[in-house]
Short mmCIF file of C-alpha atoms and ligand atoms in Angstrom, two decimals:
data_model
loop_
_atom_site.label_atom_id
_atom_site.label_comp_id
_atom_site.label_asym_id
_atom_site.label_seq_id
_atom_site.Cartn_x
_atom_site.Cartn_y
_atom_site.Cartn_z
CA MET A 1 16.84 -11.84 -24.75
CA THR A 2 15.83 -8.28 -23.96
CA ASP A 3 15.56 -7.05 -20.39
CA PRO A 4 12.27 -8.55 -19.15
CA VAL A 5 11.56 -5.62 -16.83
CA LEU A 6 11.40 -2.92 -19.53
CA LYS A 7 7.80 -1.88 -20.27
CA ASN A 8 8.75 -0.48 -23.67
CA ASP A 9 11.57 -2.53 -25.20
CA ARG A 10 11.02 -1.51 -28.85
CA LEU A 11 14.43 0.12 -29.07
CA ILE A 12 16.31 -2.90 -27.70
CA ARG A 13 14.35 -5.26 -29.92
CA ALA A 14 14.96 -3.15 -33.03
CA LEU A 15 18.70 -2.89 -32.24
CA LEU A 16 18.85 -6.69 -31.97
CA ARG A 17 16.81 -6.97 -35.21
CA GLN A 18 13.88 -8.65 -33.45
CA PRO A 19 10.24 -8.01 -34.47
CA VAL A 20 8.49 -4.89 -33.12
CA ASP A 21 4.97 -3.43 -33.47
CA ARG A 22 6.19 0.03 -34.52
CA THR A 23 9.52 1.58 -35.44
CA PRO A 24 11.10 3.02 -32.28
CA ILE A 25 12.22 6.64 -32.31
CA TRP A 26 14.54 8.74 -30.20
CA ILE A 27 16.33 11.95 -31.16
CA MET A 28 19.99 12.84 -30.83
CA ARG A 29 20.23 15.85 -28.46
CA GLN A 30 16.58 15.36 -27.49
CA ALA A 31 17.32 17.16 -24.22
CA GLY A 32 18.56 20.63 -25.02
CA ARG A 33 18.14 24.28 -25.80
CA TYR A 34 15.18 23.95 -28.18
CA LEU A 35 13.10 23.15 -25.06
CA PRO A 36 12.14 26.17 -22.87
CA GLU A 37 12.08 23.94 -19.77
CA TYR A 38 15.70 22.92 -20.51
CA ARG A 39 16.74 26.58 -20.71
CA GLU A 40 15.02 27.20 -17.39
CA THR A 41 16.79 24.29 -15.62
CA ARG A 42 20.13 25.24 -17.17
CA ALA A 43 19.74 28.82 -15.91
CA ARG A 44 19.03 27.40 -12.44
CA ALA A 45 22.15 25.19 -12.64
CA GLY A 46 24.36 28.17 -13.58
CA SER A 47 26.40 26.59 -16.37
CA PHE A 48 26.24 23.61 -18.70
CA MET A 49 28.89 21.68 -16.72
CA ASP A 50 27.07 22.41 -13.44
CA LEU A 51 23.99 20.89 -15.05
CA CYS A 52 26.01 17.77 -15.96
CA ARG A 53 27.60 17.58 -12.50
CA HIS A 54 24.32 17.61 -10.53
CA PRO A 55 22.63 14.21 -10.89
CA ASP A 56 19.19 15.55 -9.94
CA LEU A 57 19.34 18.31 -12.54
CA ALA A 58 20.84 16.01 -15.18
CA CYS A 59 17.99 13.60 -14.44
CA GLU A 60 15.42 16.39 -14.72
CA VAL A 61 16.57 17.48 -18.19
CA THR A 62 16.90 13.85 -19.35
CA LEU A 63 13.22 13.30 -18.54
CA GLN A 64 11.88 16.60 -19.96
CA PRO A 65 11.56 15.45 -23.60
CA LEU A 66 9.78 12.25 -22.47
CA ARG A 67 7.05 14.33 -20.85
CA ARG A 68 6.30 16.05 -24.14
CA PHE A 69 6.89 13.33 -26.73
CA ASP A 70 6.09 9.62 -27.06
CA LEU A 71 9.78 8.70 -27.34
CA ASP A 72 11.01 5.11 -27.11
CA ALA A 73 14.18 5.92 -25.16
CA ALA A 74 15.84 8.37 -22.81
CA ILE A 75 19.47 9.41 -23.35
CA LEU A 76 21.73 10.24 -20.43
CA PHE A 77 22.27 13.98 -20.16
CA SER A 78 26.00 14.57 -20.20
CA ASP A 79 28.68 15.33 -22.77
CA ILE A 80 31.43 13.56 -24.71
CA LEU A 81 33.99 15.96 -23.20
CA THR A 82 33.60 14.69 -19.60
CA ILE A 83 36.57 12.35 -20.21
CA PRO A 84 39.12 15.03 -21.16
CA ALA A 85 37.69 17.15 -18.32
CA ALA A 86 38.44 14.24 -15.94
CA MET A 87 41.94 13.98 -17.46
CA GLY A 88 42.64 17.49 -16.20
CA LEU A 89 42.52 19.58 -19.41
CA GLY A 90 40.45 22.32 -17.75
CA LEU A 91 37.14 22.36 -19.63
CA ASP A 92 34.93 25.43 -19.90
CA PHE A 93 31.85 25.98 -22.02
CA VAL A 94 32.01 29.55 -23.23
CA GLU A 95 28.63 31.18 -23.87
CA ASN A 96 27.76 31.23 -27.61
CA GLU A 97 31.11 29.69 -28.49
CA GLY A 98 31.24 26.13 -27.14
CA PRO A 99 33.84 24.07 -25.33
CA ARG A 100 37.31 25.38 -24.55
CA PHE A 101 40.26 23.57 -22.93
CA ALA A 102 42.78 25.53 -20.85
CA LYS A 103 45.45 22.88 -21.52
CA PRO A 104 45.17 21.44 -25.03
CA ILE A 105 47.23 18.43 -26.12
CA ARG A 106 49.91 19.29 -28.69
CA THR A 107 53.03 17.22 -28.00
CA ARG A 108 54.19 13.72 -27.09
CA SER A 109 54.94 14.87 -23.53
CA ASP A 110 51.41 16.31 -23.21
CA VAL A 111 50.09 12.84 -24.12
CA ALA A 112 52.51 11.09 -21.75
CA ARG A 113 51.03 13.02 -18.81
CA LEU A 114 47.50 11.71 -19.45
CA GLY A 115 46.07 8.96 -17.26
CA VAL A 116 42.96 6.82 -17.67
CA PRO A 117 40.27 8.29 -15.39
CA ASP A 118 38.72 5.95 -12.86
CA PRO A 119 34.98 6.07 -13.63
CA GLU A 120 33.74 5.86 -10.01
CA ARG A 121 36.36 8.25 -8.62
CA ASP A 122 36.69 10.79 -11.44
CA LEU A 123 33.36 10.56 -13.27
CA GLY A 124 31.16 9.48 -10.38
CA TYR A 125 28.74 12.34 -11.10
CA VAL A 126 27.87 10.75 -14.45
CA LEU A 127 27.35 7.29 -12.91
CA GLU A 128 25.24 8.84 -10.16
CA ALA A 129 23.14 10.57 -12.85
CA VAL A 130 22.64 7.17 -14.55
CA ARG A 131 21.47 5.59 -11.28
CA THR A 132 19.14 8.52 -10.54
CA ILE A 133 17.63 8.49 -14.04
CA LYS A 134 17.13 4.70 -13.97
CA ARG A 135 15.30 5.03 -10.66
CA GLU A 136 13.09 7.87 -11.92
CA LEU A 137 12.38 6.18 -15.26
CA GLY A 138 11.00 3.13 -13.51
CA ASN A 139 11.75 0.95 -16.57
CA ARG A 140 9.24 2.83 -18.76
CA VAL A 141 11.77 3.06 -21.61
CA PRO A 142 15.45 2.09 -21.97
CA LEU A 143 18.22 4.53 -21.04
CA ILE A 144 20.96 5.14 -23.60
CA GLY A 145 24.47 5.82 -22.30
CA PHE A 146 27.17 7.26 -24.53
CA ALA A 147 30.72 8.40 -25.09
CA GLY A 148 32.63 10.07 -27.90
CA SER A 149 34.92 8.06 -30.15
CA PRO A 150 38.63 8.42 -29.33
CA TRP A 151 39.24 10.30 -32.61
CA THR A 152 36.34 12.71 -32.04
CA ILE A 153 37.36 13.42 -28.43
CA ALA A 154 40.99 13.80 -29.57
CA THR A 155 40.06 16.50 -32.10
CA TYR A 156 38.68 18.68 -29.28
CA MET A 157 41.69 17.96 -27.04
CA ILE A 158 44.18 18.87 -29.78
CA GLU A 159 42.30 21.90 -31.16
CA GLY A 160 41.47 23.15 -27.66
CA GLY A 161 37.79 23.39 -28.59
CA SER A 162 35.53 23.30 -31.65
CA SER A 163 37.15 23.86 -35.02
CA ASP A 164 36.02 24.46 -38.60
CA ASP A 165 38.89 22.67 -40.30
CA HIS A 166 40.50 20.48 -37.58
CA ARG A 167 43.84 21.70 -38.87
CA LEU A 168 45.86 20.90 -35.74
CA ALA A 169 44.42 17.40 -35.33
CA ARG A 170 44.99 16.60 -39.00
CA THR A 171 48.49 18.04 -38.84
CA MET A 172 49.30 15.70 -35.96
CA LEU A 173 47.87 12.80 -37.96
CA TYR A 174 50.29 13.34 -40.87
CA GLN A 175 53.24 14.84 -38.99
CA GLU A 176 53.28 12.95 -35.68
CA PRO A 177 51.15 9.84 -36.20
CA ALA A 178 52.80 8.02 -33.28
CA THR A 179 51.77 10.83 -30.91
CA LEU A 180 48.20 10.66 -32.19
CA HIS A 181 48.17 6.86 -31.79
CA ALA A 182 49.39 7.21 -28.20
CA LEU A 183 46.59 9.70 -27.48
CA LEU A 184 43.95 7.47 -29.14
CA GLU A 185 45.20 4.46 -27.19
CA VAL A 186 44.74 6.14 -23.80
CA LEU A 187 41.35 7.48 -24.90
CA ALA A 188 40.20 4.02 -26.05
CA ARG A 189 41.03 2.62 -22.62
CA ALA A 190 39.29 5.56 -20.91
CA VAL A 191 36.14 5.26 -23.07
CA ALA A 192 35.89 1.48 -22.55
CA GLU A 193 36.13 1.82 -18.76
CA TYR A 194 33.70 4.75 -18.75
CA LEU A 195 31.10 2.89 -20.83
CA ASN A 196 31.51 -0.24 -18.70
CA GLY A 197 30.90 2.01 -15.67
CA GLN A 198 27.71 3.33 -17.31
CA ILE A 199 26.60 -0.26 -18.06
CA ALA A 200 27.24 -1.33 -14.46
CA ALA A 201 25.25 1.73 -13.29
CA GLY A 202 22.28 0.60 -15.41
CA VAL A 203 22.27 1.96 -18.98
CA ASP A 204 20.48 -0.34 -21.43
CA VAL A 205 22.18 0.70 -24.70
CA VAL A 206 25.38 2.55 -25.51
CA GLN A 207 26.12 4.82 -28.44
CA ILE A 208 29.58 5.88 -29.57
CA PHE A 209 29.46 9.35 -31.18
CA ASP A 210 32.08 9.60 -33.91
CA THR A 211 31.05 13.05 -35.04
CA TRP A 212 34.31 13.76 -36.88
CA GLY A 213 35.20 10.32 -38.33
CA GLY A 214 33.72 11.40 -41.66
CA ILE A 215 36.37 14.08 -42.28
CA LEU A 216 39.07 11.41 -42.67
CA THR A 217 40.19 9.53 -45.78
CA PRO A 218 38.94 5.92 -45.93
CA ALA A 219 42.37 4.60 -44.89
CA ALA A 220 42.79 7.16 -42.09
CA TYR A 221 39.26 6.42 -40.87
CA ARG A 222 40.16 2.74 -40.44
CA GLU A 223 43.53 3.46 -38.84
CA PHE A 224 42.69 6.39 -36.55
CA SER A 225 38.99 6.07 -35.79
CA LEU A 226 37.35 2.70 -36.48
CA ARG A 227 40.26 0.68 -35.09
CA TYR A 228 39.97 2.35 -31.67
CA MET A 229 36.18 2.02 -31.62
CA GLN A 230 36.68 -1.69 -32.31
CA ALA A 231 39.11 -1.92 -29.40
CA ILE A 232 36.43 -0.33 -27.20
CA MET A 233 33.70 -2.68 -28.43
CA GLU A 234 35.92 -5.68 -27.71
CA ARG A 235 36.29 -4.52 -24.10
CA LEU A 236 32.62 -3.71 -23.44
CA LYS A 237 30.68 -5.95 -21.06
CA ARG A 238 27.62 -6.23 -23.24
CA ARG A 239 25.89 -8.71 -20.97
CA SER A 240 24.76 -7.44 -17.61
CA GLY A 241 22.99 -10.25 -15.77
CA THR A 242 20.30 -11.51 -18.16
CA LYS A 243 20.26 -8.37 -20.26
CA ILE A 244 22.12 -7.64 -23.48
CA VAL A 245 23.39 -4.09 -23.93
CA PRO A 246 23.47 -3.27 -27.67
CA VAL A 247 26.08 -0.90 -29.09
CA ILE A 248 25.29 1.78 -31.69
CA LEU A 249 28.19 3.22 -33.66
CA PHE A 250 27.48 6.60 -35.25
CA THR A 251 30.11 7.96 -37.61
CA LYS A 252 28.73 11.16 -39.12
CA GLY A 253 29.68 11.09 -42.79
CA GLY A 254 30.47 7.36 -42.59
CA GLY A 255 27.83 6.14 -45.08
CA ALA A 256 30.43 5.39 -47.75
CA TRP A 257 32.05 2.88 -45.36
CA ALA A 258 28.84 1.12 -44.28
CA GLU A 259 30.08 -2.39 -45.13
CA THR A 260 33.26 -1.90 -43.07
CA ILE A 261 31.39 -0.38 -40.13
CA ALA A 262 28.82 -3.21 -40.21
CA ALA A 263 31.67 -5.71 -39.82
CA SER A 264 33.27 -3.83 -36.89
CA GLY A 265 31.39 -5.50 -34.05
CA CYS A 266 28.59 -2.98 -33.48
CA ASP A 267 24.93 -4.03 -33.22
CA ALA A 268 23.68 -0.96 -35.05
CA MET A 269 25.03 1.78 -37.26
CA GLY A 270 23.87 5.40 -37.07
CA LEU A 271 23.60 7.18 -40.42
CA ASP A 272 23.36 10.81 -41.43
CA TRP A 273 21.01 12.07 -44.17
CA THR A 274 23.50 11.85 -47.05
CA VAL A 275 22.69 8.18 -47.73
CA ASP A 276 19.57 6.22 -48.69
CA LEU A 277 18.58 3.81 -45.91
CA GLY A 278 17.37 1.13 -48.33
CA ASP A 279 20.65 1.29 -50.17
CA VAL A 280 22.66 0.87 -46.95
CA ARG A 281 20.33 -1.94 -45.84
CA ARG A 282 21.09 -3.83 -49.05
CA ARG A 283 24.82 -3.17 -48.79
CA THR A 284 25.01 -4.35 -45.17
CA GLU A 285 22.82 -7.44 -45.79
CA GLY A 286 21.04 -7.36 -42.43
CA LYS A 287 24.27 -7.72 -40.45
CA VAL A 288 23.42 -4.75 -38.22
CA ALA A 289 20.42 -2.60 -37.36
CA LEU A 290 20.31 0.87 -38.94
CA GLN A 291 19.54 4.10 -37.11
CA GLY A 292 18.52 7.34 -38.76
CA ASN A 293 18.42 9.32 -40.88
CA LEU A 294 16.07 12.29 -41.29
CA ASP A 295 17.71 15.58 -42.22
CA PRO A 296 17.37 17.68 -39.01
CA ALA A 297 16.38 20.65 -41.23
CA VAL A 298 13.11 18.86 -42.08
CA LEU A 299 11.89 20.01 -38.65
CA HIS A 300 11.97 23.59 -39.98
CA GLY A 301 9.49 22.58 -42.69
CA SER A 302 5.68 22.40 -42.67
CA GLU A 303 3.82 19.70 -40.77
CA ALA A 304 2.90 18.09 -44.10
CA ALA A 305 6.56 18.07 -45.14
CA ILE A 306 7.58 16.50 -41.83
CA ARG A 307 5.04 13.69 -42.30
CA SER A 308 5.99 13.02 -45.91
CA GLU A 309 9.75 13.07 -45.21
CA ALA A 310 9.21 10.67 -42.26
CA ALA A 311 7.15 8.42 -44.54
CA ALA A 312 9.97 8.47 -47.11
CA ILE A 313 12.54 7.32 -44.53
CA LEU A 314 10.26 4.48 -43.38
CA ALA A 315 9.66 3.44 -46.99
CA ALA A 316 13.37 3.59 -47.81
CA TYR A 317 14.15 1.13 -45.01
CA GLY A 318 11.14 -0.99 -45.94
CA ARG A 319 9.45 -3.86 -44.18
CA GLY A 320 10.70 -5.82 -41.20
CA PRO A 321 12.76 -5.19 -38.07
CA GLY A 322 16.15 -3.56 -37.60
CA HIS A 323 15.30 0.14 -38.03
CA VAL A 324 15.52 2.79 -35.31
CA PHE A 325 14.20 6.17 -36.40
CA ASN A 326 16.35 9.19 -35.57
CA LEU A 327 17.63 12.37 -37.13
CA GLY A 328 20.88 12.17 -39.06
CA HIS A 329 22.52 14.42 -36.43
CA GLY A 330 21.46 16.34 -33.32
CA ILE A 331 18.29 18.42 -33.27
CA SER A 332 18.86 22.15 -33.87
CA GLN A 333 18.49 24.55 -30.95
CA HIS A 334 16.16 26.52 -33.26
CA ALA A 335 13.72 23.61 -33.77
CA ASP A 336 10.09 24.09 -32.70
CA PRO A 337 9.13 21.46 -30.07
CA ASP A 338 5.61 21.20 -31.55
CA ARG A 339 7.13 20.13 -34.88
CA LEU A 340 9.10 17.40 -33.13
CA LYS A 341 5.83 16.10 -31.69
CA VAL A 342 4.45 15.88 -35.22
CA LEU A 343 7.47 13.80 -36.23
CA VAL A 344 7.36 11.38 -33.28
CA ASP A 345 3.63 10.75 -33.71
CA ALA A 346 4.00 10.36 -37.49
CA VAL A 347 6.71 7.71 -37.09
CA HIS A 348 4.56 5.67 -34.72
CA ASP A 349 1.40 6.05 -36.88
CA LEU A 350 3.03 5.41 -40.24
CA SER A 351 5.38 2.59 -39.25
CA ALA A 352 2.86 -0.06 -38.07
CA PRO A 353 2.22 -1.47 -41.59
CA TYR A 354 5.95 -2.13 -42.03
CA HIS A 355 5.82 -4.57 -39.10
CA GLN A 356 2.67 -6.57 -39.90
CA GLY A 357 2.54 -10.11 -41.25
O1 LIG B 401 21.47 13.81 -26.81
C1 LIG B 401 21.18 14.22 -25.66
O2 LIG B 401 20.08 14.74 -25.40
C2 LIG B 401 22.17 13.96 -24.55
C3 LIG B 401 23.12 14.99 -24.29
C4 LIG B 401 24.30 15.28 -25.18
C5 LIG B 401 24.93 16.54 -25.15
N1 LIG B 401 26.07 16.49 -25.90
C6 LIG B 401 24.44 17.71 -24.41
C7 LIG B 401 24.91 19.06 -24.79
C8 LIG B 401 25.04 14.47 -26.04
C9 LIG B 401 24.78 13.03 -26.48
C10 LIG B 401 26.17 15.24 -26.47
C11 LIG B 401 27.22 14.71 -27.35
C12 LIG B 401 28.23 15.63 -27.90
N2 LIG B 401 28.85 16.67 -27.26
C13 LIG B 401 28.82 15.49 -29.18
C14 LIG B 401 28.53 14.39 -30.17
C15 LIG B 401 27.21 14.55 -30.84
C16 LIG B 401 27.14 15.64 -31.85
O3 LIG B 401 26.30 16.52 -31.69
O4 LIG B 401 27.91 15.58 -32.83
C17 LIG B 401 29.75 16.54 -29.33
C18 LIG B 401 30.59 16.80 -30.55
C19 LIG B 401 29.78 17.26 -28.12
C20 LIG B 401 30.66 18.41 -27.75
C21 LIG B 401 29.90 19.63 -27.47
N3 LIG B 401 29.03 19.81 -26.42
C22 LIG B 401 29.95 20.85 -28.20
C23 LIG B 401 30.79 21.08 -29.44
C24 LIG B 401 29.08 21.73 -27.56
C25 LIG B 401 28.88 23.19 -27.92
C26 LIG B 401 28.08 23.35 -29.14
C27 LIG B 401 26.62 23.28 -28.84
O5 LIG B 401 25.91 22.50 -29.50
O6 LIG B 401 26.23 24.04 -27.95
C28 LIG B 401 28.48 21.05 -26.48
C29 LIG B 401 27.49 21.60 -25.54
C30 LIG B 401 26.24 20.80 -25.27
N4 LIG B 401 26.21 19.45 -25.05
C31 LIG B 401 24.91 21.31 -25.15
C32 LIG B 401 24.09 20.23 -24.84
C33 LIG B 401 22.61 20.26 -24.57
C34 LIG B 401 24.52 22.77 -25.23
C35 LIG B 401 24.99 23.40 -23.98
C36 LIG B 401 24.14 24.52 -23.48
O7 LIG B 401 23.14 24.29 -22.80
O8 LIG B 401 24.54 25.67 -23.74
#
């Protein structure tokens, strides 16, 4: 059963592979720098982390894209690096560079010092943002909560920030696998408690962002990324009263492992643009819903190109429920908001025939 109070429950229904009238759409990073109103609120907040730490401002930027576009969901405005920040690594977002940790994790004794943050005590600002957004949304659309996968969060903690080659994280994987496992274990516990905190605070769906799972070998993906996401999914309280909280697992670059991911315990799998949706649908035999997978660069194309590429994604998935439209990764900060409107409206207009009869 989907939450009876939601006015628009297309996303929940699609994630549970129940019939819908139109294909729901939301966009990864739908709140962000491509929107002038986001840049204005962020300037008012001072820094990106100040924006995350003030529930009213986080709520404001969460709602901004919904005022412009006919989206079927809101996503909590926060970041996957709130957990290592709460673990005391000293997080800063450096202008035009990205995240940087003052105290990266390099050794077994660094890992031994890490504790599992208490969601209410250490990440209360995120839970307060969830409660504020739920109140302001008034059940118009579902709210998506999220966290990073242990492996993806670990890469930032080990590298000390963003990295082109993830050399230090991959060195630890082959040189000190026990240290990496210890780090992933504490992160899996932290992520499970954090997501359960978000569910208790009111989120309707959760997505696990495994942005860097796709850089691993198939065997290393199973051992160092998927296994810990499975441990999280086993611990999630997916029923909250009468409502079911579906889980979306997004491994960027994970298309080759679709069958394995579909059997991992998720309700839906996010896909990037390197795979054909129809192909993955056949391979996964309707076991999970599929989310994706328009190339974000399509938004730099003409309006006609946006419509025809959207039509191609809908056709690739084909008829029937179980598809959530999204980009294959986050929207670019250089995207034109008017082009995103063309996409959202096209998906709603063009998808109705796939759900009739
Ligand atoms: O999707 C949404 O609208 C919700 C908000 C959201 C943000 N980050 C806000 C953000 C979500 C879901 C994330 C997830 C996230 N954060 C991921 C996984 C998804 C992905 O894109 O692969 C990762 C890897 C991060 C870590 C992170 N946060 C990096 C590497 C950076 C710097 C690079 C960049 O894109 O600026 C951030 C900063 C960040 N997180 C911004 C936003 C809107 C930009 C900050 C700014 O305003 O300057």
